[in-house]
Tab-separated table of C-alpha atoms in Angstrom:
chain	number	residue	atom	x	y	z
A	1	UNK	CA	9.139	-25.786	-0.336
A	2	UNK	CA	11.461	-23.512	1.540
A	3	UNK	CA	10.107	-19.548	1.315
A	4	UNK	CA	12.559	-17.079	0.763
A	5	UNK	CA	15.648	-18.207	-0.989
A	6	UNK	CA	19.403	-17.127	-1.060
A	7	UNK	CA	18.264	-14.815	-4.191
A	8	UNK	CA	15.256	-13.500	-2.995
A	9	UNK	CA	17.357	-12.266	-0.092
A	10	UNK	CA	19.808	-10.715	-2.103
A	11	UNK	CA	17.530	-8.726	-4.098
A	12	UNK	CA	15.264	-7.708	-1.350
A	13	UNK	CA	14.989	-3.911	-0.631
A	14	UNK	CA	16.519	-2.204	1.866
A	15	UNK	CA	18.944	-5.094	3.159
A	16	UNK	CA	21.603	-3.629	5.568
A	17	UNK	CA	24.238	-5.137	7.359
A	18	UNK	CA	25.142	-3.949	10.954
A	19	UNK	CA	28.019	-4.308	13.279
A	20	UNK	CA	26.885	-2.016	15.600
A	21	UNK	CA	25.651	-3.256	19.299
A	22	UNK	CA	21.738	-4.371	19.277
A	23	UNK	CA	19.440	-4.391	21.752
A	24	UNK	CA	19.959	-7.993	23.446
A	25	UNK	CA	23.560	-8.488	23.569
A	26	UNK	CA	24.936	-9.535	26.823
A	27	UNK	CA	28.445	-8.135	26.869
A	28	UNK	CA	28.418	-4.726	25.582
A	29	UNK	CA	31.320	-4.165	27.184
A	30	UNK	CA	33.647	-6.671	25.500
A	31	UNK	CA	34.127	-3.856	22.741
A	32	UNK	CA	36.691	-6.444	20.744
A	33	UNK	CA	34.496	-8.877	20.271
A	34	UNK	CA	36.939	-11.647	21.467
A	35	UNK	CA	34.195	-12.891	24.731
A	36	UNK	CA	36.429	-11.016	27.226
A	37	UNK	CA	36.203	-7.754	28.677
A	38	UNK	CA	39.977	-7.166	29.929
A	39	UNK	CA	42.632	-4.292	28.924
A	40	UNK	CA	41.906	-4.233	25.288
A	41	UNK	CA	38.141	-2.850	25.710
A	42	UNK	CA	39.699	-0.946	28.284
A	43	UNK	CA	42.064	0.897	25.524
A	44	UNK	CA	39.193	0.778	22.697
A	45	UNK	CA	37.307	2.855	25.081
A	46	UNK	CA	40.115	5.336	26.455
A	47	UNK	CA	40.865	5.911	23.105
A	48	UNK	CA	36.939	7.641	21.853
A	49	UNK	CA	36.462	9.565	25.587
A	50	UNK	CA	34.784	12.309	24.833
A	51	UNK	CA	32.253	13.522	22.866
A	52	UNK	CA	29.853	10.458	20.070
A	53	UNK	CA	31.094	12.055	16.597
A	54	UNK	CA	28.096	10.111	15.771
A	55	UNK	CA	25.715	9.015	18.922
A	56	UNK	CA	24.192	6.506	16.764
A	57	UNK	CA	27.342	4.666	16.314
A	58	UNK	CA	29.361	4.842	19.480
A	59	UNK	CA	29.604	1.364	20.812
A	60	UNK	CA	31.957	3.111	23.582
A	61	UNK	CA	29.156	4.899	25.154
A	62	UNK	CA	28.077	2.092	27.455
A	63	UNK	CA	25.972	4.429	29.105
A	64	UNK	CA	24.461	5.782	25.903
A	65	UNK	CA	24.486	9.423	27.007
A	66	UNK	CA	26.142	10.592	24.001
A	67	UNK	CA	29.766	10.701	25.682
A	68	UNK	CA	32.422	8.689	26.684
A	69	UNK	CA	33.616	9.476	30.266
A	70	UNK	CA	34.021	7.986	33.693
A	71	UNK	CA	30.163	6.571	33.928
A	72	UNK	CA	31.559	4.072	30.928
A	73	UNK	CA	34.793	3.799	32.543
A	74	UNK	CA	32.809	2.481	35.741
A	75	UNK	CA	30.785	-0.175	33.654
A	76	UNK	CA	33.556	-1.463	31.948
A	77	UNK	CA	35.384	-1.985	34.605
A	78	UNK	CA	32.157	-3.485	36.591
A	79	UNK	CA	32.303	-5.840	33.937
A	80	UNK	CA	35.713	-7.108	33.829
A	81	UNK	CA	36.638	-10.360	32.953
A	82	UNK	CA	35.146	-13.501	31.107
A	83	UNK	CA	31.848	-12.412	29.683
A	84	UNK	CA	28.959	-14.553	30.573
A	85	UNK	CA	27.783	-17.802	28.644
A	86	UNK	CA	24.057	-16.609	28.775
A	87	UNK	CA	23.411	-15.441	25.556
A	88	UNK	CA	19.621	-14.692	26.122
A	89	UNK	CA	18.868	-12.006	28.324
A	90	UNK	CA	15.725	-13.093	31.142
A	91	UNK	CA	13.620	-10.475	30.113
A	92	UNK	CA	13.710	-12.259	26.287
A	93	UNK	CA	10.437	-14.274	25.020
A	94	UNK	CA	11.100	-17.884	24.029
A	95	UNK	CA	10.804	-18.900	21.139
A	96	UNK	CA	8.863	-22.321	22.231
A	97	UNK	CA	11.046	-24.431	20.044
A	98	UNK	CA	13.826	-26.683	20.720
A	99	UNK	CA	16.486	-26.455	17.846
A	100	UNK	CA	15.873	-29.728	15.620
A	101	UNK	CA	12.193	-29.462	16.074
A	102	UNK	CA	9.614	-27.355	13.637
A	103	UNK	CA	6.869	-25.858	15.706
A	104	UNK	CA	7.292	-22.231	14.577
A	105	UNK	CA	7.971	-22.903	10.936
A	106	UNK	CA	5.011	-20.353	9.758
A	107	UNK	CA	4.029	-20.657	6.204
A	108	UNK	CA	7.100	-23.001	5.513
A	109	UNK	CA	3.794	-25.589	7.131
A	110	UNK	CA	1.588	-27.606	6.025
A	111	UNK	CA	-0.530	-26.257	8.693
A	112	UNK	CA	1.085	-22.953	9.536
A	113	UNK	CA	2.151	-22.376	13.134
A	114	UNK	CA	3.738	-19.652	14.640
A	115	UNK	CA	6.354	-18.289	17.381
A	116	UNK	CA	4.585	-15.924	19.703
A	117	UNK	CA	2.931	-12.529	18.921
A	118	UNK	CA	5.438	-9.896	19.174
A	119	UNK	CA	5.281	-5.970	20.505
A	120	UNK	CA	6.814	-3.442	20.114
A	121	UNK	CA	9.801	-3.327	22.345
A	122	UNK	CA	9.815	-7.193	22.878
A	123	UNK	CA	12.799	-9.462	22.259
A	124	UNK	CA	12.359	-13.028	21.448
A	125	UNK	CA	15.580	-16.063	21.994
A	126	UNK	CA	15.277	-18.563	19.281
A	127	UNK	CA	17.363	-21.143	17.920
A	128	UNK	CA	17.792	-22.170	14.312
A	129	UNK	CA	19.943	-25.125	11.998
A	130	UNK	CA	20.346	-25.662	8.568
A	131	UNK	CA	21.237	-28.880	7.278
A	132	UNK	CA	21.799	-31.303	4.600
A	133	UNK	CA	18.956	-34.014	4.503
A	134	UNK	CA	20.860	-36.193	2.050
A	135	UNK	CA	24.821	-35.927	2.885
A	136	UNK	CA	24.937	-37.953	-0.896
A	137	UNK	CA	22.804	-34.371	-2.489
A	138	UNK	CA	24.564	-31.326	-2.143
A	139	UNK	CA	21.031	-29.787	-3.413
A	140	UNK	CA	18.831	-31.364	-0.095
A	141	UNK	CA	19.854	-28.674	1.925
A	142	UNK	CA	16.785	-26.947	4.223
A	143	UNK	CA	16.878	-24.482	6.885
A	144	UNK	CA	14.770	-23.512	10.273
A	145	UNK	CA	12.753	-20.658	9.915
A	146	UNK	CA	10.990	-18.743	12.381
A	147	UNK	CA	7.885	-16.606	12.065
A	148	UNK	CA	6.456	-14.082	14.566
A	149	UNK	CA	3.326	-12.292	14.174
A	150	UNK	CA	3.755	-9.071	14.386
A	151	UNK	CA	0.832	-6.076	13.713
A	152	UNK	CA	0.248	-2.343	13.223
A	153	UNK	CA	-2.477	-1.254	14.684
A	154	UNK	CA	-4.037	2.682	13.563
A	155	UNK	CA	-1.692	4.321	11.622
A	156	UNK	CA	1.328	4.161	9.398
A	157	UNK	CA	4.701	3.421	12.052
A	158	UNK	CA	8.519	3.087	11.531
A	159	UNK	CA	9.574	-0.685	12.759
A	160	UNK	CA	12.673	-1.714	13.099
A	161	UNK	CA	13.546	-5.700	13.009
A	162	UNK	CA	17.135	-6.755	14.637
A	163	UNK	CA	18.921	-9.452	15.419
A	164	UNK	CA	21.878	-10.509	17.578
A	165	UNK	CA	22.932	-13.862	16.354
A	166	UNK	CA	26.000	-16.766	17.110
A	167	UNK	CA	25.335	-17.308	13.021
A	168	UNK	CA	25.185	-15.615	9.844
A	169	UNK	CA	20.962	-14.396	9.804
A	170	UNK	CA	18.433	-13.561	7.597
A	171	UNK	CA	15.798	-11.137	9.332
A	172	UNK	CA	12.990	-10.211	6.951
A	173	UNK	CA	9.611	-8.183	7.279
A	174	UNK	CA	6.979	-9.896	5.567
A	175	UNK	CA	3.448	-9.253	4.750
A	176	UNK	CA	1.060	-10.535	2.615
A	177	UNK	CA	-0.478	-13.781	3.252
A	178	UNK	CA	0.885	-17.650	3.511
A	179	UNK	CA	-0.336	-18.247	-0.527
A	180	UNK	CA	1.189	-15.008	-1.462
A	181	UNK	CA	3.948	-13.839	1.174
A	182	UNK	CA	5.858	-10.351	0.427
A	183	UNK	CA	9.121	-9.752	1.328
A	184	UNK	CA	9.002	-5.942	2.566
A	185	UNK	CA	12.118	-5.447	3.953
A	186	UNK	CA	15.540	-7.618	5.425
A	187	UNK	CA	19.016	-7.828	6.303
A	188	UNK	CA	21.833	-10.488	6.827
A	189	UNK	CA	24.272	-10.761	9.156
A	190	UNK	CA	25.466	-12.054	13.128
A	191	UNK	CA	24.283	-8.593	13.864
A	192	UNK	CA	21.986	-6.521	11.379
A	193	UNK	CA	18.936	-4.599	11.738
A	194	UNK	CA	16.035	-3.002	8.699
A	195	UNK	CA	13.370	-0.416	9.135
A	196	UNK	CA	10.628	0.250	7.156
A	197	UNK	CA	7.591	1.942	7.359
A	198	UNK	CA	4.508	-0.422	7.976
A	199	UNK	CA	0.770	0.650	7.088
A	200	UNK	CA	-1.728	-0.928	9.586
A	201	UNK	CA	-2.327	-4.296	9.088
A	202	UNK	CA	-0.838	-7.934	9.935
A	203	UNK	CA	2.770	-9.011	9.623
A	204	UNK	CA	5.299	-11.520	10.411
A	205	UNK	CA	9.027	-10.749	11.894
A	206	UNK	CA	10.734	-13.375	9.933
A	207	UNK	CA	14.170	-15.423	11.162
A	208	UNK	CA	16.421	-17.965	9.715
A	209	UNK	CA	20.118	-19.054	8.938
A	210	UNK	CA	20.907	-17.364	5.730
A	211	UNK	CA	22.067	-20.655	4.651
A	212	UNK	CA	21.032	-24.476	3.809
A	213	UNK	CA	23.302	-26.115	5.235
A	214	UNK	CA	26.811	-26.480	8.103
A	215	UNK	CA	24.869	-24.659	11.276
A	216	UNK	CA	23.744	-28.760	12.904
A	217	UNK	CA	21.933	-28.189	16.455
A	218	UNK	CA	25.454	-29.935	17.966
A	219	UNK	CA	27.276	-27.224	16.537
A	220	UNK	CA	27.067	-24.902	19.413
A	221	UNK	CA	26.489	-21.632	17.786
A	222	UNK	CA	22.956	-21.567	17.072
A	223	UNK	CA	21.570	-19.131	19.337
A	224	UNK	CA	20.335	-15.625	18.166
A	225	UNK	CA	18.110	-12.846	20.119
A	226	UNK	CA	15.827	-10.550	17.481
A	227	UNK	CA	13.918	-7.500	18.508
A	228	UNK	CA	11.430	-5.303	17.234
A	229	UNK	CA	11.730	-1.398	18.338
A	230	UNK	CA	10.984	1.759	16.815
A	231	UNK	CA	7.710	1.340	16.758
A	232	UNK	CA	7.106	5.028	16.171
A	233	UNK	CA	3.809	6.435	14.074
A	234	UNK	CA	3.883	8.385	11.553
A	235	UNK	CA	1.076	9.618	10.395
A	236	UNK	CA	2.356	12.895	8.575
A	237	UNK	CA	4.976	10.921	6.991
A	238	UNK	CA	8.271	11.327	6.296
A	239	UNK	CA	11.893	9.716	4.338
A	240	UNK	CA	10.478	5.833	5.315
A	241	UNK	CA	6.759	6.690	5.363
A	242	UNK	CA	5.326	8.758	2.947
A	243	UNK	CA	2.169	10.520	2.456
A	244	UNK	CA	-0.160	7.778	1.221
A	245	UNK	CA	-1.421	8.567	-2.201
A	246	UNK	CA	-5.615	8.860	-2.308
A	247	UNK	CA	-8.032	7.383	-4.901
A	248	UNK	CA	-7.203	7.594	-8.111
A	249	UNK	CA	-11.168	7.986	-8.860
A	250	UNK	CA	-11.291	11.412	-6.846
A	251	UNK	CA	-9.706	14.683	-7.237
A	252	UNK	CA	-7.328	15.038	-4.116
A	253	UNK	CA	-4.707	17.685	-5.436
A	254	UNK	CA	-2.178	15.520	-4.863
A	255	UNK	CA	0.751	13.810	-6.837
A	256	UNK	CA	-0.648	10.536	-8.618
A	257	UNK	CA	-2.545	8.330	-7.196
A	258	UNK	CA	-2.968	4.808	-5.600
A	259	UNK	CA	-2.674	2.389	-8.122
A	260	UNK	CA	0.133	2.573	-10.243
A	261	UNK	CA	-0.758	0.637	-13.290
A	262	UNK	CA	-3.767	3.503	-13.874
A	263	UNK	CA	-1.792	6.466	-13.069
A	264	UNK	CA	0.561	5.486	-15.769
A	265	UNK	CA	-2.257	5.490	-17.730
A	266	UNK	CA	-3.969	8.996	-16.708
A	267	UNK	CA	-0.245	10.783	-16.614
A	268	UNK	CA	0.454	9.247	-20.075
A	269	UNK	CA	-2.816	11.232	-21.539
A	270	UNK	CA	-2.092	14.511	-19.227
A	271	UNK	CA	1.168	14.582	-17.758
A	272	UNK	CA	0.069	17.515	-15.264
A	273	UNK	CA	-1.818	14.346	-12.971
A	274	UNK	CA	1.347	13.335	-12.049
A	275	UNK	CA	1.704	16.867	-10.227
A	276	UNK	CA	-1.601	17.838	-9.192
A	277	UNK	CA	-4.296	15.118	-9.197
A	278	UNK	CA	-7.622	16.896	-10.530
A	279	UNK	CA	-11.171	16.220	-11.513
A	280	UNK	CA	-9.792	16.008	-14.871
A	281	UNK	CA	-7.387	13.254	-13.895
A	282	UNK	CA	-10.303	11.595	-11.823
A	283	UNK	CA	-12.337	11.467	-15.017
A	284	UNK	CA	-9.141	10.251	-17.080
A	285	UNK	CA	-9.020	7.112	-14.340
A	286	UNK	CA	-12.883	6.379	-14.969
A	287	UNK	CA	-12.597	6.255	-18.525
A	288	UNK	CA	-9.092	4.845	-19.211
A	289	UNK	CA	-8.689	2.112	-16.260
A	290	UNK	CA	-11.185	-0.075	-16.470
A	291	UNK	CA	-13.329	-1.124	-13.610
A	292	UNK	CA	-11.093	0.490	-11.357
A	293	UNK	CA	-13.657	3.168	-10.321
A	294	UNK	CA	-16.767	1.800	-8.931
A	295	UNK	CA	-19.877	3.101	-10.184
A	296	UNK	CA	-23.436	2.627	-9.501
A	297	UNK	CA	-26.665	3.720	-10.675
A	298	UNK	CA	-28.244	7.047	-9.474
A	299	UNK	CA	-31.485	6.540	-7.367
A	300	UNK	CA	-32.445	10.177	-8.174
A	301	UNK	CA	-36.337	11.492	-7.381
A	302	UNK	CA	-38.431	13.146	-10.890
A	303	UNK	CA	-39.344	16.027	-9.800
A	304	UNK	CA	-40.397	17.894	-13.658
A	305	UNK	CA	-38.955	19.049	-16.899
A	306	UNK	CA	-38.801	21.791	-19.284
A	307	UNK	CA	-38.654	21.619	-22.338
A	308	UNK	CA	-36.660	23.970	-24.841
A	309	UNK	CA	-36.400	23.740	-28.655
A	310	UNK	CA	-34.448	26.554	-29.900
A	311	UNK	CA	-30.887	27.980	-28.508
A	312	UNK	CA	-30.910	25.333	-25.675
A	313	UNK	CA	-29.836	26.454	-23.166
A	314	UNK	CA	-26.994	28.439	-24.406
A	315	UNK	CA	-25.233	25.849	-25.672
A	316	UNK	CA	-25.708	26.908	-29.724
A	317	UNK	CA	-27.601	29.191	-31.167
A	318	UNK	CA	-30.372	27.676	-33.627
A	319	UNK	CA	-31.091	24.651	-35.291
A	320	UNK	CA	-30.415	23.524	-31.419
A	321	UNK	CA	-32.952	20.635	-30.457
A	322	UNK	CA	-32.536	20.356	-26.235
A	323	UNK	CA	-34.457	19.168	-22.805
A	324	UNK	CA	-33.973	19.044	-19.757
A	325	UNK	CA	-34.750	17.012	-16.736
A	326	UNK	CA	-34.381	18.123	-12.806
A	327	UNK	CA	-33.613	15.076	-9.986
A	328	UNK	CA	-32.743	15.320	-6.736
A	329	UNK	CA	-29.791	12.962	-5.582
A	330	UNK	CA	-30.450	13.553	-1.924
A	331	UNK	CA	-27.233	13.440	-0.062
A	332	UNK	CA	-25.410	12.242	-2.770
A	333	UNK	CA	-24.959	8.960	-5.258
A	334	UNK	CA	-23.497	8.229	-8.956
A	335	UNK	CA	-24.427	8.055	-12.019
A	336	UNK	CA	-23.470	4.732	-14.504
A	337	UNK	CA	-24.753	5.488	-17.182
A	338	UNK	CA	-27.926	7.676	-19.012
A	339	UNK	CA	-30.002	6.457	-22.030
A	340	UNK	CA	-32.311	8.768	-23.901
A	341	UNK	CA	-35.008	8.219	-26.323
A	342	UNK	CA	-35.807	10.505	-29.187
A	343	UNK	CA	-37.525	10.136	-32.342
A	344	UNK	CA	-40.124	11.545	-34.804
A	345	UNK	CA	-43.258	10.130	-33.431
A	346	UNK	CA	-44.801	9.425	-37.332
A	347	UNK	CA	-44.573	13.571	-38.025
A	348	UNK	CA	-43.862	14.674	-41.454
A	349	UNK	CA	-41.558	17.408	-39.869
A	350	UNK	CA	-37.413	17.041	-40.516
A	351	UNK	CA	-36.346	15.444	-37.468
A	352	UNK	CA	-33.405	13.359	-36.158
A	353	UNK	CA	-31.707	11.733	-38.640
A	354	UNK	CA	-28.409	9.580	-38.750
A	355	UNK	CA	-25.040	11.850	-37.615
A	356	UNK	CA	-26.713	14.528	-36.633
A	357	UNK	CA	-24.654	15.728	-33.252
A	358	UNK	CA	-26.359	14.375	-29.804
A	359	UNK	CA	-24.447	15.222	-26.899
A	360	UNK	CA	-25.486	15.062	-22.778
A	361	UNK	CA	-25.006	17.242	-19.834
A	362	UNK	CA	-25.258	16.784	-16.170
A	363	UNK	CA	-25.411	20.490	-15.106
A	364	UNK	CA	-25.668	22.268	-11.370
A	365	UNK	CA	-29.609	23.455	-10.455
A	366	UNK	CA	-29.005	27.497	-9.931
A	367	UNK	CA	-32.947	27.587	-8.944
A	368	UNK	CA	-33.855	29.237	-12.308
A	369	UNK	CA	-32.987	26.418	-14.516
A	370	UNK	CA	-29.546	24.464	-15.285
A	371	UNK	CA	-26.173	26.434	-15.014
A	372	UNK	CA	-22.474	25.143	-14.849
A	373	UNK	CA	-21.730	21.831	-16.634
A	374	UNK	CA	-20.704	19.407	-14.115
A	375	UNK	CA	-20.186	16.746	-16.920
A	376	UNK	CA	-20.542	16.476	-20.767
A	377	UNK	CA	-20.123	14.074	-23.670
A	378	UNK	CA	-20.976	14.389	-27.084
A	379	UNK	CA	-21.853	11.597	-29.793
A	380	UNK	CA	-23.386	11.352	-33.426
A	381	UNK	CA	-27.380	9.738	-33.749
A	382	UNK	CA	-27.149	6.008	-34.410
A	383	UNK	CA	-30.116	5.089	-35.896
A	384	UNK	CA	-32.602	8.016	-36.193
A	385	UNK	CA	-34.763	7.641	-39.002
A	386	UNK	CA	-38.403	9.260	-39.940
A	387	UNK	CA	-41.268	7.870	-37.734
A	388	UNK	CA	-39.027	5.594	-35.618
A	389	UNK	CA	-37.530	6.276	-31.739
A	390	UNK	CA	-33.864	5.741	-31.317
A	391	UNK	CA	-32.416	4.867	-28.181
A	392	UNK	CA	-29.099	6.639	-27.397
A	393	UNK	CA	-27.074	5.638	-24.586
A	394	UNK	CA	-24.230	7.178	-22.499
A	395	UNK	CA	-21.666	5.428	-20.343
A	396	UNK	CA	-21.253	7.995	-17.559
A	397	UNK	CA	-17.987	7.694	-15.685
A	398	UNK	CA	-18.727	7.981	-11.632
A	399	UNK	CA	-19.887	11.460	-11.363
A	400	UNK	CA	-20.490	12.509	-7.852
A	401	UNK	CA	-23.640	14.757	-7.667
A	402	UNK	CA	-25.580	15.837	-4.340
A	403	UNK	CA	-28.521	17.311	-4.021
A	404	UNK	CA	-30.598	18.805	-7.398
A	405	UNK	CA	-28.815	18.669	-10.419
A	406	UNK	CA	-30.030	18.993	-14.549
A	407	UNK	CA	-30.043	15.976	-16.732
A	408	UNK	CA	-29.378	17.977	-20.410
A	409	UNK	CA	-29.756	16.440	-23.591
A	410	UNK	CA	-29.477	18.263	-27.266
A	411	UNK	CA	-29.436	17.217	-30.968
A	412	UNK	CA	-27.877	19.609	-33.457
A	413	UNK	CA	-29.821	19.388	-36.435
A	414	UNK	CA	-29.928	22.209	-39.605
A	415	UNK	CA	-33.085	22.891	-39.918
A	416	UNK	CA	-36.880	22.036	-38.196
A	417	UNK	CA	-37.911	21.624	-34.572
A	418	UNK	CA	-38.512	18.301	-33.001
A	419	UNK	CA	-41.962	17.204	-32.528
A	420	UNK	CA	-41.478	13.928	-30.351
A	421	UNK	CA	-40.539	14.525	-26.327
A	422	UNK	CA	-37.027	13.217	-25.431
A	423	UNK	CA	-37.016	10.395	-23.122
């Protein structure tokens, strides 16, 4: 099966079409376009001397100075007459394929093989056809397509993939993989160019008729000359290469995060993530987006406990039933999730009993005991009943702790103090 169809060309983003002069050509001069450089080039350029209105689209400056004066005058005129037949410049890579042939067909393989590596600044002369394999099926049609690795190195960079060609061209960025190829960015035309910005990683520079059929290898125009240039980093981002967005499990302060299908979901609940990124929106993505956010569990040292069985520890005054618990997470680890333990221990006293409030802290170690909540989550007892011990767990989202921290647990209950140690 052919990759990269007439449609998925036409919806690709960012297709231009150029007419301007690429890197490769081999007449610049001939400024009609008709293979000659005589009089009429000579009046094209006469007529912009002077200053590039726009630099970037003076095909007059021969000289590419930004002006059109007697240095252009001088090449044109250097280059008068019948412009050559070479279409390849001799600084150009080869493709390695003789048009008819399929050697650099890339993922279009049964084995994949590909033209050669390309850097940046490198120009490559290929061939290409496209051709009816049944004359009797107007639906046989299959095209020559050639693939050239291509990869970023460090850090994000602004490419730019071009083409020079005797045909009508498809040039196309692609990334992903041969299962699962991605079109990232392309153009059509005898002359067209598209720049992207690429974050490290592989790539192919992608070439083919932007057709199925009419170009034959008799035909005579088959000839094209691609390169790849601006390969310029740009780590601070800009227009093509933005800022790339951070974890969507960590606080980072700034807009969204990196996977879109869970910052829908956090901005949905608190549209303020979409602005600033927070610990609140962190905690949002490890509740609401599934196993998005790894976790693991904390490998925390005992160290001892206190226990406390009226006002705990601020957090209401009586009836209050709380402990605590010290650890020490070293340098630093998560927590997946707690279970505690608490029960009656076969006491007559009123203890736990089904509904009664339960709730869980994980609280900062100020040297005299816990202080600021780092984390909290409240529940109802499941289960408590005279003389039995109930197991209560809590699914922790990834909670990032270092060093000693307070494990806090407390039962609201109306009456009575709890005779059986939490667990």
């Amino acid at each position: 099966m052919q990759l990269f169809s007439p449609l998925i060309l036409s919806t690709a983003a960012a297709v231009t079409f150029g007419v301007a002069s690429i890197a490769g050509a081999t007449c610049p001069e001939d400024l009609t376009g008709d293979g000659n450089v005589g009089g009429a080039d000579l009046g094209t350029l006469l007529a912009a001397w002077g200053e590039c209105a726009d630099p970037d689209d003076c095909p007059e400056d021969l000289t590419g100075d930004g002006n059109v004066g007697g240095a252009d005058l001088g090449t044109l005129l250097a280059a008068w007459g019948e412009c050559p037949d070479e279409f390849c410049p001799p600084d150009a890579l080869d493709e390695g394929e003789p048009c008819g042939e399929q050697l650099t067909n890339g993922c279009n393989m049964d084995t994949p093989m590909f033209g050669p590596e390309l850097q940046c600044g490198d120009s490559v002369c290929g061939s290409a056809w496209a051709e009816l394999q049944d004359p009797n099926d107007p639906d046989s049609g299959t095209r020559d397509t050639d693939w050239y690795p291509f990869t970023i190195e460090d850090e994000q960079t602004v490419v730019t993939w071009s083409i020079e060609a005797q045909f009508q061209a498809a040039v196309i960025i692609v990334g992903g993989d041969c299962d699962e190829p991605e079109v990232i960015s392309s153009a059509v035309g005898e002359q067209a160019s598209t720049t992207t910005c690429l974050q490290p990683g592989d790539y192919w520079l992608f070439v083919a008729p932007a057709f199925f059929e009419g170009l034959p290898c008799d035909a005579g125009n088959n000839e094209y000359v691609a390169t790849v240039e601006m390969c310029e980093p740009d780590p601070d981002g800009d227009s093509l290469c933005p800022e790339p967005l951070s974890n969507c499990c960590e606080a980072h302060g700034g807009e969204g995060c990196d996977d879109p299908e869970c910052e829908d979901i956090v901005c949905d609940i608190d549209l303020g993530c979409c602005f600033t990124w927070d610990s609140g929106c962190a905690s949002l993505a490890e509740d609401f987006c599934g196993d998005l956010c790894e976790i693991s569990v904390i490998e925390a040292e005992y160290q001892y406990d206190i226990g406390v069985t009226s006002n705990a520890l601020g957090l209401t005054d009586g009836g209050v039933i709380g402990w605590a618990q010290r650890y020490d997470a070293g340098d630093g680890d998560e927590i997946v999730n707690i279970a505690t333990t608490y029960g009656n221990a076969g006491s007559d006293a009123i203890g736990v009993q089904d509904g009664d409030p339960v709730g869980l802290a994980i609280m900062e170690d100020t040297g005299d005991g816990p202080g600021s909540v780092i984390w909290q989550d409240e529940a109802t007892v499941d289960g408590g009943a005279i003389d039995t011990d109930t197991l209560q767990t809590f699914i922790v989202p990834t909670v990032e702790v270092e060093g000693q921290f307070y494990l806090v647990v407390w039962v609201e209950h109306e009456e009575g103090t709890f005779p059986a140690p939490m667990d």
